[in-house]
Amino acid sequence: AAAAAALQGLAVQLLRRLRGGERLEAARAAQAAAAGDLSVLDLFVYPNEHAGLANMRAHADPGLLTLTLASRVPGLQVLDRATATWVDAEALCVGEEEVLVLCGESLELFSAGRYEA
């Protein structure tokens, strides 16, 4: 429970720092107060411990933000839209303790494309 609360707190801080994020966070908080906490904490376990084998197809996450820890086994790739190439996310990290923050489709929609999924 403490880890989930810490991740949610981090996500709220990140959201507030985005342009228009204060407004978006206020709307999220109001909705949570009216209907209960609508945050979703999903746990995905990818059993593959071998680099080079795909665990997931190319996709964009549907939410606002996705926070994930860097993996010891490379596999997560992000699309560099400027070059249209896939980049290994773990190669950009210093260690396994780093948190990767990914923009989701909802954030892209709410920001009118400023933050791409």
Short mmCIF file of N, CA and C in Angstrom, two decimals:
data_model
loop_
_atom_site.label_atom_id
_atom_site.label_comp_id
_atom_site.label_asym_id
_atom_site.label_seq_id
_atom_site.Cartn_x
_atom_site.Cartn_y
_atom_site.Cartn_z
N ALA A 1 0.82 -1.20 0.00
CA ALA A 1 0.00 0.00 0.00
C ALA A 1 0.86 1.26 0.00
N ALA A 2 1.96 1.22 0.75
CA ALA A 2 2.84 2.40 0.82
C ALA A 2 3.50 2.66 -0.53
N ALA A 3 3.91 1.60 -1.21
CA ALA A 3 4.55 1.76 -2.52
C ALA A 3 3.56 2.32 -3.54
N ALA A 4 2.33 1.83 -3.50
CA ALA A 4 1.30 2.33 -4.42
C ALA A 4 1.02 3.81 -4.15
N ALA A 5 0.95 4.19 -2.88
CA ALA A 5 0.71 5.59 -2.53
C ALA A 5 1.87 6.47 -2.98
N ALA A 6 3.09 5.95 -2.86
CA ALA A 6 4.27 6.71 -3.29
C ALA A 6 4.26 6.91 -4.80
N LEU A 7 3.92 5.86 -5.55
CA LEU A 7 3.85 5.98 -7.01
C LEU A 7 2.74 6.93 -7.44
N GLN A 8 1.60 6.87 -6.76
CA GLN A 8 0.51 7.79 -7.10
C GLN A 8 0.92 9.22 -6.79
N GLY A 9 1.60 9.43 -5.68
CA GLY A 9 2.08 10.77 -5.35
C GLY A 9 3.05 11.30 -6.39
N LEU A 10 3.95 10.43 -6.86
CA LEU A 10 4.89 10.82 -7.91
C LEU A 10 4.15 11.16 -9.20
N ALA A 11 3.16 10.36 -9.56
CA ALA A 11 2.39 10.61 -10.78
C ALA A 11 1.66 11.95 -10.69
N VAL A 12 1.09 12.27 -9.52
CA VAL A 12 0.39 13.54 -9.34
C VAL A 12 1.37 14.71 -9.48
N GLN A 13 2.55 14.58 -8.88
CA GLN A 13 3.57 15.63 -8.99
C GLN A 13 3.97 15.85 -10.46
N LEU A 14 4.19 14.76 -11.17
CA LEU A 14 4.58 14.86 -12.58
C LEU A 14 3.47 15.51 -13.40
N LEU A 15 2.25 15.09 -13.16
CA LEU A 15 1.11 15.63 -13.90
C LEU A 15 0.99 17.14 -13.68
N ARG A 16 1.16 17.58 -12.45
CA ARG A 16 1.05 19.01 -12.13
C ARG A 16 2.12 19.84 -12.82
N ARG A 17 3.27 19.26 -13.11
CA ARG A 17 4.36 20.00 -13.73
C ARG A 17 4.18 20.19 -15.24
N LEU A 18 3.27 19.45 -15.84
CA LEU A 18 3.01 19.60 -17.26
C LEU A 18 2.20 20.86 -17.52
N ARG A 19 2.35 21.43 -18.70
CA ARG A 19 1.52 22.59 -19.06
C ARG A 19 0.06 22.15 -19.07
N GLY A 20 -0.74 22.85 -18.29
CA GLY A 20 -2.15 22.48 -18.16
C GLY A 20 -2.39 21.37 -17.15
N GLY A 21 -1.33 20.89 -16.52
CA GLY A 21 -1.44 19.77 -15.60
C GLY A 21 -2.19 20.08 -14.32
N GLU A 22 -2.08 21.31 -13.83
CA GLU A 22 -2.81 21.70 -12.62
C GLU A 22 -4.31 21.54 -12.84
N ARG A 23 -4.78 21.98 -14.00
CA ARG A 23 -6.21 21.87 -14.35
C ARG A 23 -6.62 20.41 -14.48
N LEU A 24 -5.77 19.62 -15.13
CA LEU A 24 -6.06 18.21 -15.32
C LEU A 24 -6.07 17.46 -13.99
N GLU A 25 -5.11 17.78 -13.12
CA GLU A 25 -5.05 17.14 -11.81
C GLU A 25 -6.25 17.54 -10.95
N ALA A 26 -6.67 18.80 -11.04
CA ALA A 26 -7.84 19.25 -10.29
C ALA A 26 -9.09 18.49 -10.74
N ALA A 27 -9.23 18.28 -12.04
CA ALA A 27 -10.37 17.53 -12.57
C ALA A 27 -10.32 16.08 -12.11
N ARG A 28 -9.10 15.48 -12.14
CA ARG A 28 -8.95 14.09 -11.70
C ARG A 28 -9.28 13.96 -10.22
N ALA A 29 -8.78 14.90 -9.41
CA ALA A 29 -9.02 14.86 -7.97
C ALA A 29 -10.51 15.04 -7.64
N ALA A 30 -11.17 15.94 -8.37
CA ALA A 30 -12.60 16.15 -8.15
C ALA A 30 -13.40 14.90 -8.50
N GLN A 31 -13.02 14.27 -9.60
CA GLN A 31 -13.70 13.04 -10.01
C GLN A 31 -13.46 11.94 -8.98
N ALA A 32 -12.23 11.84 -8.47
CA ALA A 32 -11.91 10.84 -7.46
C ALA A 32 -12.69 11.09 -6.18
N ALA A 33 -12.86 12.37 -5.80
CA ALA A 33 -13.60 12.70 -4.59
C ALA A 33 -15.08 12.36 -4.74
N ALA A 34 -15.61 12.55 -5.95
CA ALA A 34 -17.03 12.30 -6.18
C ALA A 34 -17.34 10.81 -6.36
N ALA A 35 -16.44 10.09 -7.02
CA ALA A 35 -16.75 8.71 -7.40
C ALA A 35 -15.80 7.68 -6.78
N GLY A 36 -14.91 8.13 -5.91
CA GLY A 36 -13.91 7.21 -5.37
C GLY A 36 -12.66 7.27 -6.23
N ASP A 37 -11.59 6.76 -5.70
CA ASP A 37 -10.30 6.82 -6.40
C ASP A 37 -10.37 5.98 -7.68
N LEU A 38 -10.21 6.63 -8.81
CA LEU A 38 -10.29 5.96 -10.10
C LEU A 38 -8.92 5.59 -10.64
N SER A 39 -7.87 5.82 -9.84
CA SER A 39 -6.53 5.46 -10.30
C SER A 39 -6.44 3.96 -10.49
N VAL A 40 -5.63 3.58 -11.43
CA VAL A 40 -5.46 2.16 -11.71
C VAL A 40 -3.99 1.83 -11.53
N LEU A 41 -3.73 0.84 -10.71
CA LEU A 41 -2.37 0.35 -10.55
C LEU A 41 -2.35 -1.07 -11.11
N ASP A 42 -1.79 -1.21 -12.27
CA ASP A 42 -1.70 -2.52 -12.92
C ASP A 42 -0.32 -3.09 -12.67
N LEU A 43 -0.27 -4.37 -12.48
CA LEU A 43 1.00 -5.06 -12.32
C LEU A 43 1.14 -6.01 -13.49
N PHE A 44 2.17 -5.80 -14.27
CA PHE A 44 2.43 -6.68 -15.40
C PHE A 44 3.73 -7.40 -15.14
N VAL A 45 3.71 -8.69 -15.33
CA VAL A 45 4.92 -9.49 -15.18
C VAL A 45 5.20 -10.13 -16.52
N TYR A 46 6.36 -9.82 -17.04
CA TYR A 46 6.78 -10.40 -18.31
C TYR A 46 7.84 -11.45 -17.98
N PRO A 47 7.49 -12.72 -18.07
CA PRO A 47 8.39 -13.78 -17.61
C PRO A 47 9.65 -13.96 -18.46
N ASN A 48 9.70 -13.34 -19.60
CA ASN A 48 10.83 -13.50 -20.49
C ASN A 48 12.08 -12.90 -19.87
N GLU A 49 13.10 -13.69 -19.66
CA GLU A 49 14.37 -13.20 -19.13
C GLU A 49 15.45 -13.26 -20.20
N HIS A 50 15.03 -13.29 -21.45
CA HIS A 50 15.98 -13.39 -22.55
C HIS A 50 15.80 -12.20 -23.48
N ALA A 51 16.82 -11.40 -23.59
CA ALA A 51 16.76 -10.25 -24.48
C ALA A 51 16.51 -10.73 -25.91
N GLY A 52 15.75 -9.97 -26.65
CA GLY A 52 15.52 -10.30 -28.05
C GLY A 52 14.20 -11.00 -28.31
N LEU A 53 13.53 -11.51 -27.27
CA LEU A 53 12.23 -12.15 -27.46
C LEU A 53 11.13 -11.17 -27.07
N ALA A 54 10.17 -10.99 -27.93
CA ALA A 54 9.10 -10.01 -27.68
C ALA A 54 8.08 -10.54 -26.68
N ASN A 55 7.68 -9.69 -25.75
CA ASN A 55 6.62 -10.02 -24.78
C ASN A 55 5.32 -9.29 -25.09
N MET A 56 5.41 -8.22 -25.85
CA MET A 56 4.26 -7.37 -26.09
C MET A 56 4.38 -6.76 -27.48
N ARG A 57 3.26 -6.57 -28.12
CA ARG A 57 3.25 -5.90 -29.42
C ARG A 57 3.42 -4.39 -29.22
N ALA A 58 3.74 -3.69 -30.28
CA ALA A 58 3.84 -2.23 -30.22
C ALA A 58 2.48 -1.65 -29.87
N HIS A 59 2.45 -0.71 -28.92
CA HIS A 59 1.19 -0.10 -28.50
C HIS A 59 1.48 1.19 -27.75
N ALA A 60 0.45 1.98 -27.54
CA ALA A 60 0.50 3.15 -26.67
C ALA A 60 -0.38 2.84 -25.46
N ASP A 61 0.07 3.22 -24.29
CA ASP A 61 -0.74 3.00 -23.09
C ASP A 61 -1.95 3.93 -23.12
N PRO A 62 -3.10 3.49 -22.60
CA PRO A 62 -4.33 4.27 -22.73
C PRO A 62 -4.49 5.40 -21.71
N GLY A 63 -3.78 5.38 -20.60
CA GLY A 63 -4.01 6.34 -19.53
C GLY A 63 -3.29 7.66 -19.70
N LEU A 64 -3.16 8.38 -18.59
CA LEU A 64 -2.45 9.65 -18.58
C LEU A 64 -0.94 9.40 -18.56
N LEU A 65 -0.49 8.74 -17.50
CA LEU A 65 0.93 8.46 -17.33
C LEU A 65 1.12 7.00 -16.95
N THR A 66 2.21 6.42 -17.40
CA THR A 66 2.62 5.10 -16.97
C THR A 66 3.98 5.25 -16.32
N LEU A 67 4.11 4.74 -15.10
CA LEU A 67 5.39 4.73 -14.41
C LEU A 67 5.84 3.29 -14.30
N THR A 68 7.06 3.03 -14.70
CA THR A 68 7.59 1.67 -14.64
C THR A 68 9.06 1.72 -14.26
N LEU A 69 9.51 0.73 -13.54
CA LEU A 69 10.91 0.65 -13.17
C LEU A 69 11.72 0.11 -14.34
N ALA A 70 12.95 0.60 -14.46
CA ALA A 70 13.85 0.07 -15.48
C ALA A 70 14.08 -1.41 -15.19
N SER A 71 14.21 -2.18 -16.23
CA SER A 71 14.39 -3.62 -16.08
C SER A 71 15.85 -4.01 -16.21
N ARG A 72 16.19 -5.14 -15.58
CA ARG A 72 17.56 -5.64 -15.74
C ARG A 72 17.72 -6.36 -17.07
N VAL A 73 16.60 -6.74 -17.69
CA VAL A 73 16.63 -7.38 -19.00
C VAL A 73 16.04 -6.39 -20.00
N PRO A 74 16.84 -5.91 -20.95
CA PRO A 74 16.32 -4.95 -21.93
C PRO A 74 15.14 -5.54 -22.70
N GLY A 75 14.23 -4.68 -23.07
CA GLY A 75 13.08 -5.15 -23.83
C GLY A 75 12.09 -4.04 -24.12
N LEU A 76 11.97 -3.09 -23.20
CA LEU A 76 11.04 -1.99 -23.43
C LEU A 76 11.64 -1.04 -24.46
N GLN A 77 10.87 -0.78 -25.48
CA GLN A 77 11.32 0.15 -26.51
C GLN A 77 10.32 1.28 -26.63
N VAL A 78 10.84 2.47 -26.92
CA VAL A 78 10.01 3.64 -27.14
C VAL A 78 10.29 4.17 -28.54
N LEU A 79 9.26 4.69 -29.16
CA LEU A 79 9.41 5.20 -30.52
C LEU A 79 9.94 6.63 -30.48
N ASP A 80 11.07 6.84 -31.12
CA ASP A 80 11.61 8.19 -31.31
C ASP A 80 10.93 8.74 -32.55
N ARG A 81 9.95 9.60 -32.35
CA ARG A 81 9.15 10.10 -33.48
C ARG A 81 9.97 10.95 -34.44
N ALA A 82 11.04 11.57 -33.96
CA ALA A 82 11.86 12.41 -34.83
C ALA A 82 12.60 11.58 -35.87
N THR A 83 13.02 10.36 -35.48
CA THR A 83 13.77 9.52 -36.41
C THR A 83 12.98 8.30 -36.87
N ALA A 84 11.79 8.10 -36.31
CA ALA A 84 10.95 6.94 -36.62
C ALA A 84 11.67 5.63 -36.34
N THR A 85 12.47 5.61 -35.28
CA THR A 85 13.17 4.39 -34.88
C THR A 85 12.80 4.03 -33.45
N TRP A 86 12.88 2.73 -33.15
CA TRP A 86 12.62 2.25 -31.80
C TRP A 86 13.92 2.29 -31.01
N VAL A 87 13.84 2.80 -29.79
CA VAL A 87 15.01 2.95 -28.93
C VAL A 87 14.81 2.09 -27.68
N ASP A 88 15.85 1.37 -27.27
CA ASP A 88 15.79 0.57 -26.04
C ASP A 88 15.76 1.51 -24.84
N ALA A 89 14.66 1.50 -24.10
CA ALA A 89 14.50 2.42 -22.97
C ALA A 89 15.53 2.16 -21.88
N GLU A 90 15.83 0.90 -21.61
CA GLU A 90 16.79 0.59 -20.54
C GLU A 90 18.18 1.14 -20.83
N ALA A 91 18.52 1.32 -22.11
CA ALA A 91 19.82 1.86 -22.48
C ALA A 91 19.94 3.33 -22.08
N LEU A 92 18.82 3.98 -21.86
CA LEU A 92 18.82 5.39 -21.46
C LEU A 92 18.91 5.55 -19.95
N CYS A 93 18.83 4.44 -19.21
CA CYS A 93 18.80 4.47 -17.75
C CYS A 93 20.18 4.19 -17.16
N VAL A 94 20.42 4.76 -15.99
CA VAL A 94 21.67 4.53 -15.27
C VAL A 94 21.63 3.20 -14.53
N GLY A 95 20.50 2.87 -13.95
CA GLY A 95 20.39 1.64 -13.17
C GLY A 95 18.96 1.16 -13.09
N GLU A 96 18.77 0.03 -12.39
CA GLU A 96 17.45 -0.58 -12.27
C GLU A 96 16.53 0.21 -11.35
N GLU A 97 17.06 1.14 -10.58
CA GLU A 97 16.22 1.90 -9.66
C GLU A 97 15.53 3.08 -10.34
N GLU A 98 15.83 3.34 -11.58
CA GLU A 98 15.22 4.48 -12.27
C GLU A 98 13.77 4.19 -12.64
N VAL A 99 12.96 5.24 -12.59
CA VAL A 99 11.55 5.13 -12.98
C VAL A 99 11.40 5.74 -14.36
N LEU A 100 10.83 4.99 -15.27
CA LEU A 100 10.53 5.49 -16.61
C LEU A 100 9.11 6.05 -16.60
N VAL A 101 8.93 7.22 -17.16
CA VAL A 101 7.62 7.86 -17.23
C VAL A 101 7.21 7.92 -18.69
N LEU A 102 6.07 7.31 -19.00
CA LEU A 102 5.57 7.25 -20.36
C LEU A 102 4.24 8.00 -20.45
N CYS A 103 4.08 8.81 -21.45
CA CYS A 103 2.82 9.52 -21.68
C CYS A 103 1.83 8.59 -22.36
N GLY A 104 0.61 8.61 -21.89
CA GLY A 104 -0.42 7.76 -22.46
C GLY A 104 -1.32 8.50 -23.43
N GLU A 105 -2.22 7.75 -24.05
CA GLU A 105 -3.14 8.32 -25.05
C GLU A 105 -4.06 9.37 -24.46
N SER A 106 -4.49 9.19 -23.21
CA SER A 106 -5.38 10.19 -22.59
C SER A 106 -4.66 11.51 -22.41
N LEU A 107 -3.38 11.46 -22.01
CA LEU A 107 -2.62 12.69 -21.86
C LEU A 107 -2.42 13.37 -23.21
N GLU A 108 -2.18 12.58 -24.24
CA GLU A 108 -2.05 13.15 -25.59
C GLU A 108 -3.35 13.86 -25.99
N LEU A 109 -4.47 13.24 -25.71
CA LEU A 109 -5.77 13.82 -26.04
C LEU A 109 -6.02 15.10 -25.24
N PHE A 110 -5.82 15.05 -23.92
CA PHE A 110 -6.09 16.20 -23.07
C PHE A 110 -5.14 17.36 -23.34
N SER A 111 -3.93 17.07 -23.82
CA SER A 111 -2.96 18.13 -24.08
C SER A 111 -2.99 18.59 -25.53
N ALA A 112 -3.98 18.11 -26.29
CA ALA A 112 -4.12 18.44 -27.71
C ALA A 112 -2.84 18.12 -28.49
N GLY A 113 -2.21 17.00 -28.12
CA GLY A 113 -1.04 16.52 -28.86
C GLY A 113 0.29 17.06 -28.38
N ARG A 114 0.29 17.94 -27.38
CA ARG A 114 1.57 18.48 -26.89
C ARG A 114 2.45 17.37 -26.33
N TYR A 115 1.84 16.43 -25.59
CA TYR A 115 2.56 15.29 -25.04
C TYR A 115 2.08 14.05 -25.78
N GLU A 116 2.94 13.46 -26.58
CA GLU A 116 2.54 12.33 -27.42
C GLU A 116 2.68 11.01 -26.68
N ALA A 117 1.73 10.14 -26.94
CA ALA A 117 1.76 8.79 -26.36
C ALA A 117 2.79 7.95 -27.09
#
